[in-house]
GROMACS .gro file of C-alpha atoms in nm:
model
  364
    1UNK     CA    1   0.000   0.000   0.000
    2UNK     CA    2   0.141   0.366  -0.106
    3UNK     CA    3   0.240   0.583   0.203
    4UNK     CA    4   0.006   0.824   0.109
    5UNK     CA    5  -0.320   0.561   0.214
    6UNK     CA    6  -0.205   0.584   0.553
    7UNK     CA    7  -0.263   0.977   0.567
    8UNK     CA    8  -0.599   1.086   0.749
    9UNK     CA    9  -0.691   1.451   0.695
   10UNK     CA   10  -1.024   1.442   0.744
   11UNK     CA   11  -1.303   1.365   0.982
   12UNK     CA   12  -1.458   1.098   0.739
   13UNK     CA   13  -1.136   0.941   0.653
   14UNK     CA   14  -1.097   0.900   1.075
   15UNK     CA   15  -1.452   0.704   1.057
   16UNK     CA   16  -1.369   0.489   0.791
   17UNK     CA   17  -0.976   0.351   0.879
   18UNK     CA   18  -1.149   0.279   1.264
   19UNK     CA   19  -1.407   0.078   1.069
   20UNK     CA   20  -1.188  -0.132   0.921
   21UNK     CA   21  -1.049  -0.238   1.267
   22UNK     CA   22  -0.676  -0.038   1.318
   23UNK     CA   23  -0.551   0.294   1.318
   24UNK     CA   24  -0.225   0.147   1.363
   25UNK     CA   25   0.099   0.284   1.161
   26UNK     CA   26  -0.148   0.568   1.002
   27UNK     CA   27  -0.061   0.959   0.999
   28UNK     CA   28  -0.389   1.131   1.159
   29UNK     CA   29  -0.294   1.541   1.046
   30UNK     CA   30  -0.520   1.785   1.189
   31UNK     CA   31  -0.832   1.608   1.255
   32UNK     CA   32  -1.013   1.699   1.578
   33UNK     CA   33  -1.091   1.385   1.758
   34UNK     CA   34  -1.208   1.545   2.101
   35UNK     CA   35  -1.585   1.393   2.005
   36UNK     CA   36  -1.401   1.041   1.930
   37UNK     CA   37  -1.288   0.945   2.246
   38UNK     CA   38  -1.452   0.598   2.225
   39UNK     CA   39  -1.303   0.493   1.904
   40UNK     CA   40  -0.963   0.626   2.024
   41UNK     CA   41  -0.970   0.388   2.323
   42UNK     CA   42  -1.133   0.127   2.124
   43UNK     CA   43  -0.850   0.127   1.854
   44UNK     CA   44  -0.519   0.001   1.814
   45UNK     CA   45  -0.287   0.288   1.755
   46UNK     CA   46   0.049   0.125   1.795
   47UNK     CA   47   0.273   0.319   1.580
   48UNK     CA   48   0.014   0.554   1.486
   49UNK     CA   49   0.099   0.961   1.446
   50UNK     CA   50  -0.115   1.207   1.560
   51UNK     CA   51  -0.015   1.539   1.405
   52UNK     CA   52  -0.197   1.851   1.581
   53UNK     CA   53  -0.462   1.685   1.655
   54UNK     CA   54  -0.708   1.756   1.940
   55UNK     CA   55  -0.842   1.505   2.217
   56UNK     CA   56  -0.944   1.423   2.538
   57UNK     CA   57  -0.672   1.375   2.774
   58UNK     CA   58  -0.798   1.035   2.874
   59UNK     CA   59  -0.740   0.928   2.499
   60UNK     CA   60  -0.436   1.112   2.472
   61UNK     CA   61  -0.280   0.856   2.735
   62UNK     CA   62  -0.413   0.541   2.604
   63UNK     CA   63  -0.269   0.639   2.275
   64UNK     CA   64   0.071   0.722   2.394
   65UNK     CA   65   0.021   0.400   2.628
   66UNK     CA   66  -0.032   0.207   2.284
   67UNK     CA   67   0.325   0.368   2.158
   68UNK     CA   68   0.195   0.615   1.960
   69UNK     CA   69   0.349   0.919   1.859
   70UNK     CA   70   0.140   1.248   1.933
   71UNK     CA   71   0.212   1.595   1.863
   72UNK     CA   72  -0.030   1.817   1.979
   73UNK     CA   73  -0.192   2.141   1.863
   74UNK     CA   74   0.037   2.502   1.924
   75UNK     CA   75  -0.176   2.694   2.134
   76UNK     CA   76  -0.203   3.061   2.032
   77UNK     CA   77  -0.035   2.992   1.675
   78UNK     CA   78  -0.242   3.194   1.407
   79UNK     CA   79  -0.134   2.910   1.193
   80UNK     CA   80  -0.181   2.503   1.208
   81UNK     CA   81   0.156   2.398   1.118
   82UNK     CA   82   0.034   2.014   1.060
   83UNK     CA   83  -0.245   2.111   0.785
   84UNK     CA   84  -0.377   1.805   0.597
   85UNK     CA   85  -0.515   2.007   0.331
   86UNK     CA   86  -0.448   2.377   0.128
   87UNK     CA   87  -0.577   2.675   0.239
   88UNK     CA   88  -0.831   2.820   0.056
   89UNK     CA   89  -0.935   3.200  -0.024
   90UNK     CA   90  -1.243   3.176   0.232
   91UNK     CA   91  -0.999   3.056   0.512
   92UNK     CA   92  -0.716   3.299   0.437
   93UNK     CA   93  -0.969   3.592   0.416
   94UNK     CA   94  -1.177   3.500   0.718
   95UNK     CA   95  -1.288   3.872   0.911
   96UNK     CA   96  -1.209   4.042   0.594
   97UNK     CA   97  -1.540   4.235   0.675
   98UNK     CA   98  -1.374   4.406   1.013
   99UNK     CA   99  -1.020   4.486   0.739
  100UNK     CA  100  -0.763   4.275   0.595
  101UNK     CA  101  -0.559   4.326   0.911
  102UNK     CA  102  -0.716   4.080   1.070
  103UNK     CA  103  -0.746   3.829   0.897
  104UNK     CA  104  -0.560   3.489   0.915
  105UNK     CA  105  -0.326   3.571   0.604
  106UNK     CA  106  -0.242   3.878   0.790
  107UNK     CA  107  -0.184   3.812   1.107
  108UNK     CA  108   0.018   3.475   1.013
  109UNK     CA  109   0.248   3.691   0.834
  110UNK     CA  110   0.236   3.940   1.146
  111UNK     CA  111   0.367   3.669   1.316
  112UNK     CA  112   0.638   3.544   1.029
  113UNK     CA  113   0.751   3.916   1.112
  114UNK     CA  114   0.843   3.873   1.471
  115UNK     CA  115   0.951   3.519   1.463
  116UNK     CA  116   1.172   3.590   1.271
  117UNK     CA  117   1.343   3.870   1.432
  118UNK     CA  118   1.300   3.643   1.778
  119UNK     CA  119   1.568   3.385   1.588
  120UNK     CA  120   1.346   3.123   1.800
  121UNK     CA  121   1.447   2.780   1.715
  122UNK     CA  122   1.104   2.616   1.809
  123UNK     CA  123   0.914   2.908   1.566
  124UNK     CA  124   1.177   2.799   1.244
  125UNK     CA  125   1.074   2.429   1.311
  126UNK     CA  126   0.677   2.475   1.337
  127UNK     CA  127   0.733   2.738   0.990
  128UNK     CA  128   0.930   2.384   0.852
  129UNK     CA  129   0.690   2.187   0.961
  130UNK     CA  130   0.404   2.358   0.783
  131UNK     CA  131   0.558   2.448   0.457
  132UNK     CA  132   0.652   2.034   0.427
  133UNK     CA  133   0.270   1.976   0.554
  134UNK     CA  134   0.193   2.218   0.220
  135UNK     CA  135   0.408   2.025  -0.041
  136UNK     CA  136   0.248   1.717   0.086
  137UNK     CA  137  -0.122   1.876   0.085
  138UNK     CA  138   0.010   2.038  -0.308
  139UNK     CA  139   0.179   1.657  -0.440
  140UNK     CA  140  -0.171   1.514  -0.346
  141UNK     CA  141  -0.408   1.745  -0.477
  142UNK     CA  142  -0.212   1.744  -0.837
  143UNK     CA  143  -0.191   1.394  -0.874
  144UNK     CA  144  -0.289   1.331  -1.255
  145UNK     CA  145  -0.317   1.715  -1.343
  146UNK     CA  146  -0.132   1.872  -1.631
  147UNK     CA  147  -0.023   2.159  -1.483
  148UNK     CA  148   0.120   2.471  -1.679
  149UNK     CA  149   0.231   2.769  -1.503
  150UNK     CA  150   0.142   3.148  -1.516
  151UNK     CA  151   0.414   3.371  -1.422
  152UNK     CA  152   0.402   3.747  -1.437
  153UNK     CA  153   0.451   4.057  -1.268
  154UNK     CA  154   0.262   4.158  -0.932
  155UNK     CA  155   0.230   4.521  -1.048
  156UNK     CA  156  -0.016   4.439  -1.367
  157UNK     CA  157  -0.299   4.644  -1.269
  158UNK     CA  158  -0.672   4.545  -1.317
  159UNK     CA  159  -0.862   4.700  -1.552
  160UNK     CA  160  -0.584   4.704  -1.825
  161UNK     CA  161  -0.543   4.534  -2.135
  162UNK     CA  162  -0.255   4.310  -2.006
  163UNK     CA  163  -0.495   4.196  -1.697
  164UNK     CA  164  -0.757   4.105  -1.924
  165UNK     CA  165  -0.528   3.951  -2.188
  166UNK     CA  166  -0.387   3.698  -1.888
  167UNK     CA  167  -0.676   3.619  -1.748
  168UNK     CA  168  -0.837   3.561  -2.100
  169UNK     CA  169  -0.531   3.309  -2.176
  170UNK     CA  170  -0.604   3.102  -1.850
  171UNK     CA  171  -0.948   3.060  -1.946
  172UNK     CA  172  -0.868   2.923  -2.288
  173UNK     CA  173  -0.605   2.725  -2.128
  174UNK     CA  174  -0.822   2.553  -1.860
  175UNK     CA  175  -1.090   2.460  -2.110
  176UNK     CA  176  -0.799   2.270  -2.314
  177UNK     CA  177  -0.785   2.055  -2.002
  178UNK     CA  178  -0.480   2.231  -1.817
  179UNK     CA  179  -0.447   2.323  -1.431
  180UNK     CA  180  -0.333   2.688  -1.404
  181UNK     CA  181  -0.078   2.724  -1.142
  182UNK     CA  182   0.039   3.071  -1.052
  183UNK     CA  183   0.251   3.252  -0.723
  184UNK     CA  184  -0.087   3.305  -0.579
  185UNK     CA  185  -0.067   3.669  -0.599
  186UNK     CA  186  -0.193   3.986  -0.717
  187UNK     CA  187  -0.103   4.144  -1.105
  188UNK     CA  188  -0.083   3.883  -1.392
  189UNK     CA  189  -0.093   3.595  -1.106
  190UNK     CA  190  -0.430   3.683  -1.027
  191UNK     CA  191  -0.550   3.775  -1.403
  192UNK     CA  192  -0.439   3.410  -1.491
  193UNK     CA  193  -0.644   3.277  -1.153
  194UNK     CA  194  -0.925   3.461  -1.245
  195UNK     CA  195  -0.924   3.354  -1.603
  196UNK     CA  196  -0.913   2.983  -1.463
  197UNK     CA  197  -1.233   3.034  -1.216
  198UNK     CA  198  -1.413   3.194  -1.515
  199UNK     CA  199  -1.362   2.885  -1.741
  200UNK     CA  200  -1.671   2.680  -1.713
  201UNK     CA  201  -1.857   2.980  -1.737
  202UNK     CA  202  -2.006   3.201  -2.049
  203UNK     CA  203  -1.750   3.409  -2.233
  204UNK     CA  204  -1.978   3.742  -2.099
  205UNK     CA  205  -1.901   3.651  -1.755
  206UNK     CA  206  -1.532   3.695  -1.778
  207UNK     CA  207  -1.620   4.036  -1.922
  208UNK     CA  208  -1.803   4.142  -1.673
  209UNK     CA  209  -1.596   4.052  -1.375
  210UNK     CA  210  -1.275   4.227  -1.497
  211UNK     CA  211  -1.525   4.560  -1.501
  212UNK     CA  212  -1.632   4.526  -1.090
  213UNK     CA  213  -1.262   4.390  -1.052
  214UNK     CA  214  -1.159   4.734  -1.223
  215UNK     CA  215  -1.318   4.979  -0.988
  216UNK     CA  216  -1.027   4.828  -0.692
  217UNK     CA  217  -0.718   4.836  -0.947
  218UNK     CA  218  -0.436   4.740  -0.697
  219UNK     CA  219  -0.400   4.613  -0.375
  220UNK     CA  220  -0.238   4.954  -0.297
  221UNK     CA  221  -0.363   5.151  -0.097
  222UNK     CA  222  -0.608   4.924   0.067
  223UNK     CA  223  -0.598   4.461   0.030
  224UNK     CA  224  -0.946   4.524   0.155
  225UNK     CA  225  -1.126   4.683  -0.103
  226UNK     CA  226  -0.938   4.474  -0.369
  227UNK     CA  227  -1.017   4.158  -0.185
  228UNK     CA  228  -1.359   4.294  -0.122
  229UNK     CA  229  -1.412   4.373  -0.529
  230UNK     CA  230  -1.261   4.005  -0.575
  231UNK     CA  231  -1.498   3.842  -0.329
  232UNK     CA  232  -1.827   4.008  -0.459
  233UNK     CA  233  -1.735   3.841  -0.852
  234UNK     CA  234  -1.754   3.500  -0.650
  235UNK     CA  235  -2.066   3.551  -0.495
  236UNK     CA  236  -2.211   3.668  -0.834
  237UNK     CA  237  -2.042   3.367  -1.028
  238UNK     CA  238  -2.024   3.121  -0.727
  239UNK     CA  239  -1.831   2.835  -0.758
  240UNK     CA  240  -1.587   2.860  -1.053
  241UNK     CA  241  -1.314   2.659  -1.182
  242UNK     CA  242  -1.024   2.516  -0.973
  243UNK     CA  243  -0.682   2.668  -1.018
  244UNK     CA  244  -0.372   2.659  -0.811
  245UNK     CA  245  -0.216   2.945  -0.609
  246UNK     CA  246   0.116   2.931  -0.462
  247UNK     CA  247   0.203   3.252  -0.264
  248UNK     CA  248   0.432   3.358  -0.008
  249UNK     CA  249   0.437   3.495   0.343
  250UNK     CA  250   0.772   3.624   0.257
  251UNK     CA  251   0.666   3.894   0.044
  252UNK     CA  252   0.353   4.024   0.326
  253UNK     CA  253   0.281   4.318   0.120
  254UNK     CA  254   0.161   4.085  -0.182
  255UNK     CA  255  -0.140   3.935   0.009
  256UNK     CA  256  -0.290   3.581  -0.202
  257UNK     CA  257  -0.607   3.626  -0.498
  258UNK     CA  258  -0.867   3.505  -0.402
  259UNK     CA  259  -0.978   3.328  -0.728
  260UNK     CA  260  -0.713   3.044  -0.709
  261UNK     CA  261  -0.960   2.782  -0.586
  262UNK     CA  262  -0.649   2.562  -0.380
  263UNK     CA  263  -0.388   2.774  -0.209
  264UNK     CA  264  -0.046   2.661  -0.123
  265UNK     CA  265   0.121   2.954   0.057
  266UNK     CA  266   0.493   2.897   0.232
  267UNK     CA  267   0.678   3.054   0.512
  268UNK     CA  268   0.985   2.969   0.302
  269UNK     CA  269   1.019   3.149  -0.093
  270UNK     CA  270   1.290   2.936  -0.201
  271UNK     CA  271   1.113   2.636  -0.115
  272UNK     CA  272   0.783   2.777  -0.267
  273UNK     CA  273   0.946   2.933  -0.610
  274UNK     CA  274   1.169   2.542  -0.654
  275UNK     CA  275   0.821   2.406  -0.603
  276UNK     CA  276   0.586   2.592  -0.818
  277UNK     CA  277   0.787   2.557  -1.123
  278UNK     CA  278   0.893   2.214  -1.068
  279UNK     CA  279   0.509   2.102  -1.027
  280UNK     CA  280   0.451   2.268  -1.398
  281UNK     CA  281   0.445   1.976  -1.601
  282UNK     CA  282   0.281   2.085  -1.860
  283UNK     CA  283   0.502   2.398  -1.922
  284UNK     CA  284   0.537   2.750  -1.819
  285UNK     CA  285   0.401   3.090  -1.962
  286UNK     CA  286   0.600   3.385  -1.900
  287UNK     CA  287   0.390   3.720  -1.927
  288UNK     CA  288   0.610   4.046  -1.847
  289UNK     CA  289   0.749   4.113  -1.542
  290UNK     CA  290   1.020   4.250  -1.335
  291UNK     CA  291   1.314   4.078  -1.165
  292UNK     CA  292   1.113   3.787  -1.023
  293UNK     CA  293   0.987   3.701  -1.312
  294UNK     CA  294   1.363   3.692  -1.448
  295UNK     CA  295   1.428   3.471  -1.196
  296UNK     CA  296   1.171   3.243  -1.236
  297UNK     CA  297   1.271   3.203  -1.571
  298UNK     CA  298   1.594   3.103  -1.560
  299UNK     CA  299   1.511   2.858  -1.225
  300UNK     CA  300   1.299   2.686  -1.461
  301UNK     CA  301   1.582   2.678  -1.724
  302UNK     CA  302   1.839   2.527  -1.531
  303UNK     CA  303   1.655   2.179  -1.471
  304UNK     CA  304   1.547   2.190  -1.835
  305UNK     CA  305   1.913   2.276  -1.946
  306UNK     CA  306   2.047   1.999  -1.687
  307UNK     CA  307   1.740   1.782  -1.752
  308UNK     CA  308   1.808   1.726  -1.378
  309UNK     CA  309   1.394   1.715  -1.366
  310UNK     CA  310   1.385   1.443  -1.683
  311UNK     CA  311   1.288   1.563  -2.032
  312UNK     CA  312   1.280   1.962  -2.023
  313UNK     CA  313   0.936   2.112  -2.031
  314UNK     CA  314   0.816   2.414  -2.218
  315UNK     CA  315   0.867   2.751  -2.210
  316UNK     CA  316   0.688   3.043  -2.353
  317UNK     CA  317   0.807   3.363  -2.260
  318UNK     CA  318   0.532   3.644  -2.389
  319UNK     CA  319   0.556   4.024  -2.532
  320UNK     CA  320   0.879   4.054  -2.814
  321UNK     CA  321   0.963   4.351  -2.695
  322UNK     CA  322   0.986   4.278  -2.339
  323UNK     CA  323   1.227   4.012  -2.383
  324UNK     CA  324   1.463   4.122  -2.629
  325UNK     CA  325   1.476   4.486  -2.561
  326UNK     CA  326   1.335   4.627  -2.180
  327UNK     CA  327   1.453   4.294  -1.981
  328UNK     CA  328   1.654   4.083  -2.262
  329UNK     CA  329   1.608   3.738  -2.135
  330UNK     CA  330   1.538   3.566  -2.451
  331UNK     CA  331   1.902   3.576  -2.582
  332UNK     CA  332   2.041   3.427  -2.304
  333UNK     CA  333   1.782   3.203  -2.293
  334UNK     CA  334   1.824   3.081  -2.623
  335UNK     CA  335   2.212   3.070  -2.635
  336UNK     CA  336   2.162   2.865  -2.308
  337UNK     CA  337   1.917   2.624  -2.550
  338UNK     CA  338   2.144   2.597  -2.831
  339UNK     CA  339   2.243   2.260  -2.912
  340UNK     CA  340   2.066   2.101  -2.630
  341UNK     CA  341   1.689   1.914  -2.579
  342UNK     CA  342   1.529   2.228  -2.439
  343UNK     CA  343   1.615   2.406  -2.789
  344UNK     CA  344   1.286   2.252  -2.935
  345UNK     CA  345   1.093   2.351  -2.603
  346UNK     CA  346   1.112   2.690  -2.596
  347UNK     CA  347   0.931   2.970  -2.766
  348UNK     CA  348   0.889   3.373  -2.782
  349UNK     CA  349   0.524   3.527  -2.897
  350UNK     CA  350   0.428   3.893  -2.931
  351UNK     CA  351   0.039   3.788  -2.761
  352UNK     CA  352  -0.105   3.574  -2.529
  353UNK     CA  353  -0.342   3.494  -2.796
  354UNK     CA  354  -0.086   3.275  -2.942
  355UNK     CA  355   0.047   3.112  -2.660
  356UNK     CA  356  -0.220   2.790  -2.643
  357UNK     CA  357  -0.158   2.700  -2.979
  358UNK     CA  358   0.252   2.758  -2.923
  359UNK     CA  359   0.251   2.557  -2.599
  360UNK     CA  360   0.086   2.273  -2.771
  361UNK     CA  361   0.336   2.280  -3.049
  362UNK     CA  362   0.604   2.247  -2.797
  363UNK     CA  363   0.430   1.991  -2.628
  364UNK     CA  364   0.383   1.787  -2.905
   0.00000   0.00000   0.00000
């Protein structure tokens, strides 16, 4: 049996692994079991791990008794470090009515803030913890996806052609079949999100979004009008498609989209930039951007250049002018390809309009 059947992360999946007789040598993460202290005592546990999960102390000894492992919830944490699942928009936004300050997003990364100037041990293991808990939670929900990132700039302003141009892309892209991953944030990463949650949708809809998106442009001055403008599209068009968002609590003054229906967000960038790009099977799309966009490029070229990650994946880097001229990364990029695999995987397009047809071309 794969490692990953022995991982409980939900209420439901409790029930059903005590019906079958054993909890022993399973990982129980985050599941509160305060209202199963029967089947706790009833069970064998031996070897079992209990990963931030609530109980009774009365099953919380017999457990232990049984030689099981338990690690129990951080009191006063505005984070759960041993997460089963990813976060969504709803969670991460929670109290947005009262201001983005208090939310969960923002008062994790309050805390990020003065952990980190503490140099606390104990607060760099429970940030390690969770980030590993995330990359599990991500590997699991992608299983069988082709996944093709969106990478752009955060600064790419709603209401602009660009905006409406990405998001447009991800929406053509999704209804070829293709999870849109992005770095969870605001700019082009949101446009693609967006695009991706307006998929299943009528073409109008998309339309109409971008223009209540467009009266909140940026997330400066205030996340809570553009996260308000964001969450009133969602409760017009309820329940759009699924996308992936993988954002940061490094950078705190780019808070998450809410449109990416999964989010992965890390303590850690390095972890979560090595991550995103290596979970982009299917390829990655490079709208303009500054220098993190740069970088993300050529992170993604190395493996393909080493083939360190198997058989190099595409590229498409979008916007001629961009690339050769304002931020020339297309030269080097393609002197780097010359003579190797990656030469036939990568590709430069003046519009996002001919990026679906591109990527399957390099794909092919």
């Amino acid at each position: 049996m794969a490692s990953e059947d022995f991982e409980i992360e939900t209420l439901a999946e409790f029930d059903q692994a005590v019906a079958r007789g054993s909890l022993s040598g399973y990982r129980i993460q985050s599941v509160n079991l305060t209202e199963r202290t029967f089947a706790l005592l009833a069970a064998d546990t031996a070897g079992a791990v209990f990963l931030g999960c609530p109980m009774e102390p009365d099953a919380a000894a017999k457990v232990r008794a049984d030689g099981a492992l338990v690690f129990p919830p951080i009191p006063d944490l505005p984070f759960n470090p041993y997460r089963g699942l990813l976060y969504t928009a709803d969670e991460l936004f929670a109290g947005l009515e009262t201001g983005y300050e208090d939310t969960p997003d923002a008062l994790a990364y309050a805390w990020f803030q003065q952990a980190k100037s503490d140099g606390d041990i104990f607060s760099s293991m429970l940030r390690a913890i969770h980030d590993d808990a995330i990359s599990d939670a991500l590997d699991e929900r992608l299983v069988g996806a082709r996944v093709v990132g969106v990478m752009g700039g955060h600064a790419m302003a709603r209401g602009t052609d660009e905006y409406a141009g990405a998001a447009r892309l991800a929406r053509e892209l999704t209804r070829r079949g293709l999870t849109i991953a992005t770095g969870g944030g605001p700019g082009a990463m949101e446009a693609a999100n967006l695009g991706a949650y307006t998929a299943p949708f009528e073409d109008d809809v998309l339309a109409e979004a971008l223009e209540l998106l467009a009266k909140a442009p940026s997330f400066v001055p205030s996340v809570t009008d553009w996260a308000q403008a964001a969450f009133e599209v969602r409760t017009r068009w309820p329940q759009g498609g699924d996308s992936i968002g993988i954002p940061t609590w490094f950078y705190g003054h780019e808070p998450p989209n809410a449109f990416a229906g999964h989010i992965a967000k890390y303590f850690a960038n390095a972890t979560r930039e090595d991550g995103l790009l290596a979970r982009c099977t299917a390829g990655v799309i490079f709208l303009p951007g500054a220098a993190g966009t740069v970088q993300e490029i050529f992170d993604n070229a190395t493996p393909n250049y080493y083939e360190s990650r198997g058989e190099p994946t595409p590229m498409v880097l979008v916007n001629r002018a961009h690339w050769t001229e304002r931020l020339p990364a297309w030269p080097l990029l393609r002197s780097l390809a010359n003579g190797r695999s990656m030469d036939s995987r990568i590709a430069l397009v003046d519009s996002v309009a001919e990026v679906p047809d591109a990527l399957a071309e390099l794909s092919s």
